[in-house]
Amino acid sequence: MKSNIFYFGSATLAEEIDPRLEALGASRFAGLEAYRLNLGHRPFAAPHFDPNSAGSDAEVLILLQNPGPSAAAVRFASLDNPTGTARNLRRFLEAAKIDRSAVTLWNTVPWVLAPPGSRNQPPSRADIVAGLARLPELIAAFDDLKSVVLMGRVAQMARGPIERIKPRLKILECPHPSPTFVNTSPGVAPAIIAALCAAGSA
């Protein structure tokens, strides 16, 4: 399912579940999906990685906070998700001239924290600590990672752990791309694009 298409549409997340899950059998997802399975439930499982992303071949890893709300039974950490955050991310990646095939998207707190169909639940301190503790497994799954972009306050807590794991890895920080932040401060979008441009040039 790797393609030059930048946006496949949110409907494909519901209508093409089986092809997406089948595509996760590709070698570039083996280590990442094994890591995901090892995460267990806290209290719910983490979403799947996006088979339309770079997987472990990624040059750029984008870390957000935690999975947002969704009524879907099978979920993906995907740029195709029908959220304002995903829409903004697509726009900023295109502005930074970073192709989707070079990026993998994930969350610092990887678990889904709220039941399907309910409102989003912010991570507790314990959730954050637990997510940070699993970062070594995540980073170890990548083969040619050049940079990590930490988007938002929670993701930025990952700088120290990542530096200890990969001290030469380029780490960028910027605001979270949620519409809550992007639409309320004119400096947020340029800051995110600048961080992505720097990540893409690593």
C-alpha atoms as a printed R data frame, in Angstrom:
    type eleno elety resid chain resno       x      y      z
1   ATOM     1    CA   MET     A     1   0.000  0.000  0.000
2   ATOM     2    CA   LYS     A     2   3.005  2.292 -0.188
3   ATOM     3    CA   SER     A     3   2.159  5.017 -2.678
4   ATOM     4    CA   ASN     A     4   2.924  8.503 -3.887
5   ATOM     5    CA   ILE     A     5  -0.597  9.520 -2.864
6   ATOM     6    CA   PHE     A     6  -0.412 11.919  0.077
7   ATOM     7    CA   TYR     A     7  -4.003 11.552  1.325
8   ATOM     8    CA   PHE     A     8  -6.103  8.423  0.894
9   ATOM     9    CA   GLY     A     9  -9.241  9.804  2.562
10  ATOM    10    CA   SER     A    10 -10.683  9.134  5.987
11  ATOM    11    CA   ALA     A    11 -13.322  6.782  4.554
12  ATOM    12    CA   THR     A    12 -10.600  4.273  3.681
13  ATOM    13    CA   LEU     A    13  -9.949  3.734  7.398
14  ATOM    14    CA   ALA     A    14 -13.389  2.129  7.666
15  ATOM    15    CA   GLU     A    15 -13.867  0.746  4.158
16  ATOM    16    CA   GLU     A    16 -10.417 -0.785  3.627
17  ATOM    17    CA   ILE     A    17  -9.621 -2.249  7.041
18  ATOM    18    CA   ASP     A    18  -8.687 -5.701  5.748
19  ATOM    19    CA   PRO     A    19  -6.298 -4.424  3.030
20  ATOM    20    CA   ARG     A    20  -4.668 -2.089  5.550
21  ATOM    21    CA   LEU     A    21  -4.212 -4.852  8.104
22  ATOM    22    CA   GLU     A    22  -2.857 -7.162  5.400
23  ATOM    23    CA   ALA     A    23  -0.367 -4.482  4.320
24  ATOM    24    CA   LEU     A    24   1.012 -4.410  7.861
25  ATOM    25    CA   GLY     A    25   2.531 -7.789  7.061
26  ATOM    26    CA   ALA     A    26   5.252 -5.998  5.081
27  ATOM    27    CA   SER     A    27   8.733 -6.313  6.562
28  ATOM    28    CA   ARG     A    28   8.946 -2.617  7.404
29  ATOM    29    CA   PHE     A    29   6.122 -3.057  9.928
30  ATOM    30    CA   ALA     A    30   7.206 -6.325 11.545
31  ATOM    31    CA   GLY     A    31   9.200 -4.779 14.385
32  ATOM    32    CA   LEU     A    32   6.786 -1.901 14.905
33  ATOM    33    CA   GLU     A    33   3.699 -4.086 15.099
34  ATOM    34    CA   ALA     A    34   5.512 -6.478 17.455
35  ATOM    35    CA   TYR     A    35   6.288 -3.473 19.658
36  ATOM    36    CA   ARG     A    36   2.629 -2.416 19.484
37  ATOM    37    CA   LEU     A    37   1.423 -5.857 20.541
38  ATOM    38    CA   ASN     A    38   3.888 -5.900 23.427
39  ATOM    39    CA   LEU     A    39   2.389 -2.654 24.722
40  ATOM    40    CA   GLY     A    40  -0.716 -4.489 25.886
41  ATOM    41    CA   HIS     A    41  -3.739 -2.510 27.083
42  ATOM    42    CA   ARG     A    42  -3.710  0.633 29.245
43  ATOM    43    CA   PRO     A    43  -6.698  0.470 29.416
44  ATOM    44    CA   PHE     A    44  -7.122 -0.115 25.660
45  ATOM    45    CA   ALA     A    45  -4.707 -1.262 22.960
46  ATOM    46    CA   ALA     A    46  -2.632  1.172 20.918
47  ATOM    47    CA   PRO     A    47  -3.742  1.828 17.322
48  ATOM    48    CA   HIS     A    48  -2.004  0.057 14.476
49  ATOM    49    CA   PHE     A    49   0.742  1.804 12.589
50  ATOM    50    CA   ASP     A    50  -0.300  3.292  9.255
51  ATOM    51    CA   PRO     A    51   0.522  0.899  6.375
52  ATOM    52    CA   ASN     A    52   0.645  3.910  4.060
53  ATOM    53    CA   SER     A    53   3.539  5.335  6.072
54  ATOM    54    CA   ALA     A    54   7.244  4.531  5.978
55  ATOM    55    CA   GLY     A    55   7.123  2.120  8.890
56  ATOM    56    CA   SER     A    56  10.595  1.253 10.152
57  ATOM    57    CA   ASP     A    57  12.093  2.771  6.976
58  ATOM    58    CA   ALA     A    58  11.085  6.251  8.166
59  ATOM    59    CA   GLU     A    59  13.572  9.093  8.075
60  ATOM    60    CA   VAL     A    60  11.254 11.242 10.205
61  ATOM    61    CA   LEU     A    61   9.295 10.082 13.258
62  ATOM    62    CA   ILE     A    62   6.532 12.410 14.434
63  ATOM    63    CA   LEU     A    63   5.475 11.979 18.053
64  ATOM    64    CA   LEU     A    64   2.182 13.453 19.218
65  ATOM    65    CA   GLN     A    65   0.506 13.134 22.636
66  ATOM    66    CA   ASN     A    66  -1.995 10.254 22.715
67  ATOM    67    CA   PRO     A    67  -4.578  8.774 20.331
68  ATOM    68    CA   GLY     A    68  -7.640 10.968 19.936
69  ATOM    69    CA   PRO     A    69 -11.284  9.909 20.276
70  ATOM    70    CA   SER     A    70 -12.828  7.545 17.740
71  ATOM    71    CA   ALA     A    71 -15.773  5.195 17.415
72  ATOM    72    CA   ALA     A    72 -13.784  2.801 15.207
73  ATOM    73    CA   ALA     A    73 -13.119 -0.704 16.497
74  ATOM    74    CA   VAL     A    74  -9.880 -1.000 14.473
75  ATOM    75    CA   ARG     A    75  -7.696  2.070 14.608
76  ATOM    76    CA   PHE     A    76  -4.571  3.385 12.895
77  ATOM    77    CA   ALA     A    77  -2.140  6.170 13.771
78  ATOM    78    CA   SER     A    78  -2.707  7.717 10.376
79  ATOM    79    CA   LEU     A    79  -2.607 10.966  8.451
80  ATOM    80    CA   ASP     A    80  -5.939  9.832  6.977
81  ATOM    81    CA   ASN     A    81  -7.758 10.106 10.306
82  ATOM    82    CA   PRO     A    82 -10.809 12.419 10.150
83  ATOM    83    CA   THR     A    83  -9.469 14.898 12.696
84  ATOM    84    CA   GLY     A    84  -8.320 18.484 12.629
85  ATOM    85    CA   THR     A    85  -4.918 17.386 13.881
86  ATOM    86    CA   ALA     A    86  -4.424 14.978 10.950
87  ATOM    87    CA   ARG     A    87  -5.655 17.595  8.484
88  ATOM    88    CA   ASN     A    88  -3.214 20.165  9.843
89  ATOM    89    CA   LEU     A    89  -0.365 17.651  9.791
90  ATOM    90    CA   ARG     A    90  -0.980 16.883  6.123
91  ATOM    91    CA   ARG     A    91  -0.941 20.573  5.325
92  ATOM    92    CA   PHE     A    92   2.257 21.223  7.273
93  ATOM    93    CA   LEU     A    93   4.082 18.211  5.820
94  ATOM    94    CA   GLU     A    94   3.203 19.339  2.317
95  ATOM    95    CA   ALA     A    95   4.408 22.857  3.130
96  ATOM    96    CA   ALA     A    96   7.685 21.375  4.390
97  ATOM    97    CA   LYS     A    97   7.938 19.214  1.241
98  ATOM    98    CA   ILE     A    98   8.147 15.995  3.247
99  ATOM    99    CA   ASP     A    99   6.603 13.003  1.524
100 ATOM   100    CA   ARG     A   100   4.342 10.695  3.457
101 ATOM   101    CA   SER     A   101   6.539  7.750  2.451
102 ATOM   102    CA   ALA     A   102   9.371  9.192  4.583
103 ATOM   103    CA   VAL     A   103   7.316  9.621  7.769
104 ATOM   104    CA   THR     A   104   5.936  7.460 10.552
105 ATOM   105    CA   LEU     A   105   3.395  8.906 12.974
106 ATOM   106    CA   TRP     A   106   3.035  7.767 16.585
107 ATOM   107    CA   ASN     A   107   2.052  8.933 20.070
108 ATOM   108    CA   THR     A   108   4.196  9.407 23.169
109 ATOM   109    CA   VAL     A   109   1.406  7.809 25.186
110 ATOM   110    CA   PRO     A   110   0.525  5.107 22.650
111 ATOM   111    CA   TRP     A   111  -2.547  3.563 24.262
112 ATOM   112    CA   VAL     A   112  -6.141  4.527 23.584
113 ATOM   113    CA   LEU     A   113  -7.294  5.958 26.905
114 ATOM   114    CA   ALA     A   114 -11.055  6.267 26.363
115 ATOM   115    CA   PRO     A   115 -13.718  3.775 25.212
116 ATOM   116    CA   PRO     A   116 -14.819  3.891 21.540
117 ATOM   117    CA   GLY     A   117 -17.212  6.754 20.893
118 ATOM   118    CA   SER     A   118 -16.426  8.646 24.093
119 ATOM   119    CA   ARG     A   119 -14.685 11.977 24.479
120 ATOM   120    CA   ASN     A   120 -10.919 12.207 24.478
121 ATOM   121    CA   GLN     A   121  -9.187 11.680 27.801
122 ATOM   122    CA   PRO     A   122  -5.899 13.464 28.498
123 ATOM   123    CA   PRO     A   123  -3.086 11.241 29.730
124 ATOM   124    CA   SER     A   124  -2.331 11.118 33.429
125 ATOM   125    CA   ARG     A   125   1.170 11.505 34.779
126 ATOM   126    CA   ALA     A   126   1.307  7.721 35.166
127 ATOM   127    CA   ASP     A   127   0.270  7.272 31.523
128 ATOM   128    CA   ILE     A   128   3.054  9.611 30.396
129 ATOM   129    CA   VAL     A   129   5.682  7.876 32.516
130 ATOM   130    CA   ALA     A   130   4.546  4.504 31.140
131 ATOM   131    CA   GLY     A   131   4.706  5.778 27.558
132 ATOM   132    CA   LEU     A   132   8.182  7.247 28.000
133 ATOM   133    CA   ALA     A   133   9.387  3.943 29.429
134 ATOM   134    CA   ARG     A   134   8.462  2.163 26.183
135 ATOM   135    CA   LEU     A   135  10.379  4.556 23.918
136 ATOM   136    CA   PRO     A   136  13.557  2.420 23.734
137 ATOM   137    CA   GLU     A   137  11.564 -0.387 22.079
138 ATOM   138    CA   LEU     A   138  10.002  2.048 19.623
139 ATOM   139    CA   ILE     A   139  13.226  3.775 18.591
140 ATOM   140    CA   ALA     A   140  15.041  0.441 18.258
141 ATOM   141    CA   ALA     A   141  12.539 -0.656 15.598
142 ATOM   142    CA   PHE     A   142  13.719  1.978 13.096
143 ATOM   143    CA   ASP     A   143  16.553  1.311 10.672
144 ATOM   144    CA   ASP     A   144  17.421  4.683  9.123
145 ATOM   145    CA   LEU     A   145  15.786  7.249 11.374
146 ATOM   146    CA   LYS     A   146  17.334 10.702 10.964
147 ATOM   147    CA   SER     A   147  15.085 12.943 13.042
148 ATOM   148    CA   VAL     A   148  12.236 12.987 15.543
149 ATOM   149    CA   VAL     A   149   9.720 15.825 15.778
150 ATOM   150    CA   LEU     A   150   8.177 16.201 19.234
151 ATOM   151    CA   MET     A   151   4.837 17.959 18.857
152 ATOM   152    CA   GLY     A   152   3.386 19.400 22.025
153 ATOM   153    CA   ARG     A   153   4.217 19.488 25.719
154 ATOM   154    CA   VAL     A   154   3.779 15.768 26.414
155 ATOM   155    CA   ALA     A   155   5.812 14.680 23.392
156 ATOM   156    CA   GLN     A   156   8.583 17.082 24.361
157 ATOM   157    CA   MET     A   157   9.062 15.092 27.565
158 ATOM   158    CA   ALA     A   158  10.505 12.389 25.305
159 ATOM   159    CA   ARG     A   159  13.603 14.425 24.443
160 ATOM   160    CA   GLY     A   160  15.680 13.160 27.371
161 ATOM   161    CA   PRO     A   161  14.809  9.477 26.936
162 ATOM   162    CA   ILE     A   162  15.426  9.635 23.180
163 ATOM   163    CA   GLU     A   163  18.750 11.433 23.607
164 ATOM   164    CA   ARG     A   164  19.874  8.691 25.969
165 ATOM   165    CA   ILE     A   165  18.907  6.032 23.434
166 ATOM   166    CA   LYS     A   166  20.179  7.795 20.282
167 ATOM   167    CA   PRO     A   167  22.388 10.738 21.260
168 ATOM   168    CA   ARG     A   168  23.155 11.659 17.638
169 ATOM   169    CA   LEU     A   169  19.551 11.675 16.476
170 ATOM   170    CA   LYS     A   170  18.245 15.098 15.460
171 ATOM   171    CA   ILE     A   171  15.365 16.105 17.745
172 ATOM   172    CA   LEU     A   172  13.035 19.005 16.951
173 ATOM   173    CA   GLU     A   173  10.333 20.484 19.172
174 ATOM   174    CA   CYS     A   174   7.253 22.416 18.116
175 ATOM   175    CA   PRO     A   175   3.656 23.029 19.220
176 ATOM   176    CA   HIS     A   176   0.981 20.376 18.834
177 ATOM   177    CA   PRO     A   177  -0.872 20.659 15.471
178 ATOM   178    CA   SER     A   178  -4.328 20.468 17.041
179 ATOM   179    CA   PRO     A   179  -6.726 23.165 15.771
180 ATOM   180    CA   THR     A   180  -7.006 24.260 19.409
181 ATOM   181    CA   PHE     A   181  -3.466 25.624 19.149
182 ATOM   182    CA   VAL     A   182  -3.140 26.317 15.421
183 ATOM   183    CA   ASN     A   183  -6.305 28.419 15.258
184 ATOM   184    CA   THR     A   184  -5.602 30.482 18.367
185 ATOM   185    CA   SER     A   185  -2.020 31.627 17.789
186 ATOM   186    CA   PRO     A   186  -0.605 32.884 14.472
187 ATOM   187    CA   GLY     A   187   2.877 31.684 15.370
188 ATOM   188    CA   VAL     A   188   2.000 28.008 15.794
189 ATOM   189    CA   ALA     A   189   1.716 26.975 12.138
190 ATOM   190    CA   PRO     A   190   5.019 28.610 11.087
191 ATOM   191    CA   ALA     A   191   6.769 27.009 14.078
192 ATOM   192    CA   ILE     A   192   5.512 23.548 13.116
193 ATOM   193    CA   ILE     A   193   6.476 23.998  9.471
194 ATOM   194    CA   ALA     A   194   9.943 25.224 10.483
195 ATOM   195    CA   ALA     A   195  10.485 22.155 12.674
196 ATOM   196    CA   LEU     A   196   9.366 19.837  9.882
197 ATOM   197    CA   CYS     A   197  11.628 21.584  7.375
198 ATOM   198    CA   ALA     A   198  14.560 21.108  9.755
199 ATOM   199    CA   ALA     A   199  13.642 17.457 10.236
200 ATOM   200    CA   GLY     A   200  13.436 16.912  6.501
201 ATOM   201    CA   SER     A   201  16.908 18.338  5.972
202 ATOM   202    CA   ALA     A   202  18.551 16.149  8.638
